[in-house]
């Protein structure tokens, strides 16, 4: 008997995706959004099957993700935001709650929720991760979503 490996690929053949985006730090987040949409389209997802939902900031992302998950319309949801450390503990609350919230929804609704919420120490680090030298975390989140859709189809099929 050989080992059986189960893993997803990026060939999902379309599907429906919602992207929940925080407006805060929009100069960074808009690049993440561009990366995510571009990646989904290049993997065969039609523009008409991609929905973008905007919320004020990363803190509000989990509630919108929860509402979207409850609609049961999407194969996966992508959460995008940028939490940049400031001089107060506010950063810790926003980053902690947003990440915890999106993973909670994923488990509650058994739907892939890709976490593309940057939590960084500086604007420079945010820029590096939104389409410059450290890649585009929005594009990476979209790839994770596609892979999880493919994996779940195998595990559920
Ligand atoms: N929201 C972010 O998305 N990123 C941040 O860096 C940020 N900081 O640092 O304050 C932020 N705050 C707003 C927060 O997400 C809520 O919108 C606000 O607290 C109202 O609930």
mmCIF file of C-alpha atoms and ligand atoms in Angstrom:
data_model
loop_
_atom_site.group_PDB
_atom_site.id
_atom_site.type_symbol
_atom_site.label_atom_id
_atom_site.label_comp_id
_atom_site.label_asym_id
_atom_site.label_seq_id
_atom_site.Cartn_x
_atom_site.Cartn_y
_atom_site.Cartn_z
ATOM 1 C CA UNK A 1 0.000 0.000 0.000
ATOM 2 C CA UNK A 2 1.304 3.421 -0.862
ATOM 3 C CA UNK A 3 0.711 6.618 1.027
ATOM 4 C CA UNK A 4 -2.388 8.482 -0.118
ATOM 5 C CA UNK A 5 -1.863 12.221 -0.459
ATOM 6 C CA UNK A 6 -4.797 14.609 -0.648
ATOM 7 C CA UNK A 7 -4.124 18.194 -1.638
ATOM 8 C CA UNK A 8 -5.797 20.962 -3.537
ATOM 9 C CA UNK A 9 -4.724 22.617 -6.764
ATOM 10 C CA UNK A 10 -5.689 25.921 -8.330
ATOM 11 C CA UNK A 11 -7.829 24.445 -11.106
ATOM 12 C CA UNK A 12 -11.249 24.950 -9.605
ATOM 13 C CA UNK A 13 -12.915 25.847 -12.900
ATOM 14 C CA UNK A 14 -14.648 28.988 -11.689
ATOM 15 C CA UNK A 15 -16.882 29.338 -8.665
ATOM 16 C CA UNK A 16 -18.144 32.236 -6.590
ATOM 17 C CA UNK A 17 -15.931 34.341 -4.365
ATOM 18 C CA UNK A 18 -16.576 37.263 -2.034
ATOM 19 C CA UNK A 19 -13.810 39.566 -0.951
ATOM 20 C CA UNK A 20 -14.374 41.543 2.255
ATOM 21 C CA UNK A 21 -12.125 44.591 2.325
ATOM 22 C CA UNK A 22 -11.349 47.091 5.064
ATOM 23 C CA UNK A 23 -11.123 50.729 3.915
ATOM 24 C CA UNK A 24 -8.591 51.694 6.606
ATOM 25 C CA UNK A 25 -5.099 52.126 5.116
ATOM 26 C CA UNK A 26 -6.749 52.020 1.705
ATOM 27 C CA UNK A 27 -3.555 52.913 -0.169
ATOM 28 C CA UNK A 28 -2.261 49.463 0.814
ATOM 29 C CA UNK A 29 -5.512 47.533 0.827
ATOM 30 C CA UNK A 30 -6.485 48.571 -2.705
ATOM 31 C CA UNK A 31 -3.292 46.901 -3.987
ATOM 32 C CA UNK A 32 -4.158 43.741 -2.061
ATOM 33 C CA UNK A 33 -7.608 43.838 -3.651
ATOM 34 C CA UNK A 34 -6.167 44.285 -7.115
ATOM 35 C CA UNK A 35 -3.848 41.297 -6.511
ATOM 36 C CA UNK A 36 -6.678 39.106 -5.268
ATOM 37 C CA UNK A 37 -9.027 39.902 -8.168
ATOM 38 C CA UNK A 38 -6.273 39.458 -10.731
ATOM 39 C CA UNK A 39 -5.348 36.053 -9.274
ATOM 40 C CA UNK A 40 -8.948 34.819 -9.212
ATOM 41 C CA UNK A 41 -9.547 35.931 -12.814
ATOM 42 C CA UNK A 42 -6.317 34.317 -14.044
ATOM 43 C CA UNK A 43 -7.492 31.052 -12.516
ATOM 44 C CA UNK A 44 -10.744 31.034 -14.395
ATOM 45 C CA UNK A 45 -13.090 32.851 -12.026
ATOM 46 C CA UNK A 46 -15.412 35.142 -13.966
ATOM 47 C CA UNK A 47 -15.530 38.791 -12.955
ATOM 48 C CA UNK A 48 -19.291 38.522 -12.513
ATOM 49 C CA UNK A 49 -18.779 35.840 -9.868
ATOM 50 C CA UNK A 50 -16.535 38.019 -7.726
ATOM 51 C CA UNK A 51 -18.198 40.274 -5.178
ATOM 52 C CA UNK A 52 -16.327 42.992 -3.250
ATOM 53 C CA UNK A 53 -17.767 44.058 0.106
ATOM 54 C CA UNK A 54 -16.242 47.076 1.794
ATOM 55 C CA UNK A 55 -16.196 47.694 5.549
ATOM 56 C CA UNK A 56 -14.652 50.567 7.574
ATOM 57 C CA UNK A 57 -11.639 48.712 8.967
ATOM 58 C CA UNK A 58 -10.172 45.329 9.822
ATOM 59 C CA UNK A 59 -12.165 45.186 13.043
ATOM 60 C CA UNK A 60 -15.419 45.077 11.049
ATOM 61 C CA UNK A 61 -14.249 42.361 8.650
ATOM 62 C CA UNK A 62 -15.372 39.317 10.720
ATOM 63 C CA UNK A 63 -19.013 40.427 10.983
ATOM 64 C CA UNK A 64 -19.283 41.029 7.243
ATOM 65 C CA UNK A 65 -17.532 37.700 6.569
ATOM 66 C CA UNK A 66 -20.036 36.021 8.887
ATOM 67 C CA UNK A 67 -23.018 37.531 7.034
ATOM 68 C CA UNK A 68 -21.533 36.515 3.698
ATOM 69 C CA UNK A 69 -20.865 32.973 4.947
ATOM 70 C CA UNK A 70 -24.463 32.710 6.189
ATOM 71 C CA UNK A 71 -25.714 33.454 2.663
ATOM 72 C CA UNK A 72 -23.990 30.242 1.523
ATOM 73 C CA UNK A 73 -23.467 31.673 -1.974
ATOM 74 C CA UNK A 74 -19.687 31.511 -2.133
ATOM 75 C CA UNK A 75 -17.143 28.746 -2.547
ATOM 76 C CA UNK A 76 -14.708 30.838 -0.507
ATOM 77 C CA UNK A 77 -14.344 34.240 1.104
ATOM 78 C CA UNK A 78 -11.214 36.368 1.103
ATOM 79 C CA UNK A 79 -10.599 38.868 3.908
ATOM 80 C CA UNK A 80 -8.316 41.790 3.083
ATOM 81 C CA UNK A 81 -7.105 44.573 5.333
ATOM 82 C CA UNK A 82 -4.011 46.262 6.695
ATOM 83 C CA UNK A 83 -3.385 46.753 10.390
ATOM 84 C CA UNK A 84 -0.313 48.877 10.917
ATOM 85 C CA UNK A 85 1.196 49.253 14.386
ATOM 86 C CA UNK A 86 0.840 52.706 15.898
ATOM 87 C CA UNK A 87 1.834 54.152 19.220
ATOM 88 C CA UNK A 88 -1.081 52.660 21.177
ATOM 89 C CA UNK A 89 -2.334 49.144 22.036
ATOM 90 C CA UNK A 90 -5.254 49.627 19.593
ATOM 91 C CA UNK A 91 -3.243 47.706 16.991
ATOM 92 C CA UNK A 92 -3.229 44.578 19.163
ATOM 93 C CA UNK A 93 -7.021 44.577 19.566
ATOM 94 C CA UNK A 94 -7.774 45.220 15.913
ATOM 95 C CA UNK A 95 -5.276 42.676 14.567
ATOM 96 C CA UNK A 96 -6.136 40.015 17.152
ATOM 97 C CA UNK A 97 -9.891 40.311 16.831
ATOM 98 C CA UNK A 98 -9.924 40.418 13.049
ATOM 99 C CA UNK A 99 -7.770 37.304 12.631
ATOM 100 C CA UNK A 100 -9.583 35.393 15.343
ATOM 101 C CA UNK A 101 -12.952 36.421 13.902
ATOM 102 C CA UNK A 102 -12.304 35.297 10.339
ATOM 103 C CA UNK A 103 -10.961 31.906 11.394
ATOM 104 C CA UNK A 104 -13.962 31.447 13.699
ATOM 105 C CA UNK A 105 -16.369 32.054 10.801
ATOM 106 C CA UNK A 106 -14.454 29.629 8.613
ATOM 107 C CA UNK A 107 -14.898 26.860 11.172
ATOM 108 C CA UNK A 108 -18.486 27.781 12.093
ATOM 109 C CA UNK A 109 -19.655 27.731 8.474
ATOM 110 C CA UNK A 110 -17.189 25.194 7.087
ATOM 111 C CA UNK A 111 -16.217 27.571 4.301
ATOM 112 C CA UNK A 112 -12.679 28.611 3.382
ATOM 113 C CA UNK A 113 -11.919 32.138 4.573
ATOM 114 C CA UNK A 114 -8.491 33.257 3.388
ATOM 115 C CA UNK A 115 -6.806 35.645 5.789
ATOM 116 C CA UNK A 116 -5.222 38.427 3.762
ATOM 117 C CA UNK A 117 -5.226 40.900 6.627
ATOM 118 C CA UNK A 118 -1.737 42.330 6.955
ATOM 119 C CA UNK A 119 -0.502 42.932 10.492
ATOM 120 C CA UNK A 120 2.728 44.838 10.254
ATOM 121 C CA UNK A 121 4.970 47.106 12.276
ATOM 122 C CA UNK A 122 5.382 49.863 9.716
ATOM 123 C CA UNK A 123 4.034 51.397 6.549
ATOM 124 C CA UNK A 124 7.180 50.170 4.795
ATOM 125 C CA UNK A 125 6.386 46.566 5.714
ATOM 126 C CA UNK A 126 2.830 47.053 4.476
ATOM 127 C CA UNK A 127 4.024 48.415 1.143
ATOM 128 C CA UNK A 128 6.504 45.547 0.766
ATOM 129 C CA UNK A 129 3.658 43.049 1.135
ATOM 130 C CA UNK A 130 1.163 44.748 -1.144
ATOM 131 C CA UNK A 131 2.801 44.306 -4.517
ATOM 132 C CA UNK A 132 6.463 45.184 -4.078
ATOM 133 C CA UNK A 133 9.451 43.223 -2.797
ATOM 134 C CA UNK A 134 7.633 40.790 -0.500
ATOM 135 C CA UNK A 135 4.928 39.963 -3.049
ATOM 136 C CA UNK A 136 1.230 40.667 -2.792
ATOM 137 C CA UNK A 137 -0.549 39.112 0.170
ATOM 138 C CA UNK A 138 -3.912 39.704 -1.504
ATOM 139 C CA UNK A 139 -2.835 37.514 -4.424
ATOM 140 C CA UNK A 140 -1.519 34.908 -1.967
ATOM 141 C CA UNK A 141 -4.805 34.926 -0.062
ATOM 142 C CA UNK A 142 -6.683 34.340 -3.327
ATOM 143 C CA UNK A 143 -4.418 31.373 -4.119
ATOM 144 C CA UNK A 144 -5.085 29.924 -0.661
ATOM 145 C CA UNK A 145 -8.814 30.304 -1.239
ATOM 146 C CA UNK A 146 -8.626 28.499 -4.596
ATOM 147 C CA UNK A 147 -6.521 25.697 -3.124
ATOM 148 C CA UNK A 148 -8.888 25.206 -0.193
ATOM 149 C CA UNK A 149 -11.920 25.106 -2.500
ATOM 150 C CA UNK A 150 -10.200 22.376 -4.498
ATOM 151 C CA UNK A 151 -9.195 20.480 -1.349
ATOM 152 C CA UNK A 152 -12.655 20.635 0.222
ATOM 153 C CA UNK A 153 -14.217 19.318 -2.976
ATOM 154 C CA UNK A 154 -12.022 16.261 -2.656
ATOM 155 C CA UNK A 155 -12.662 15.783 1.031
ATOM 156 C CA UNK A 156 -16.407 16.238 0.615
ATOM 157 C CA UNK A 157 -16.723 14.385 -2.687
HETATM 158 N N1 LIG B 1 -8.275 49.453 11.099
HETATM 159 C C1 LIG B 1 -7.482 48.862 10.183
HETATM 160 O O1 LIG B 1 -7.983 48.199 9.259
HETATM 161 N N2 LIG B 1 -6.128 49.022 10.258
HETATM 162 C C2 LIG B 1 -5.537 49.727 11.268
HETATM 163 O O2 LIG B 1 -4.291 49.831 11.258
HETATM 164 C C3 LIG B 1 -6.347 50.325 12.246
HETATM 165 N N3 LIG B 1 -5.751 51.091 13.322
HETATM 166 O O3 LIG B 1 -4.534 51.005 13.503
HETATM 167 O O4 LIG B 1 -6.431 51.762 14.059
HETATM 168 C C4 LIG B 1 -7.750 50.170 12.137
HETATM 169 N N4 LIG B 1 -8.582 50.738 13.032
HETATM 170 C C5 LIG B 1 -9.996 50.876 12.809
HETATM 171 C C6 LIG B 1 -10.790 49.656 13.211
HETATM 172 O O5 LIG B 1 -10.602 48.598 12.266
HETATM 173 C C7 LIG B 1 -12.279 49.957 13.280
HETATM 174 O O6 LIG B 1 -12.742 50.350 12.011
HETATM 175 C C8 LIG B 1 -12.613 51.041 14.301
HETATM 176 O O7 LIG B 1 -12.040 50.706 15.554
HETATM 177 C C9 LIG B 1 -14.130 51.177 14.473
HETATM 178 O O8 LIG B 1 -14.714 49.972 14.950
#
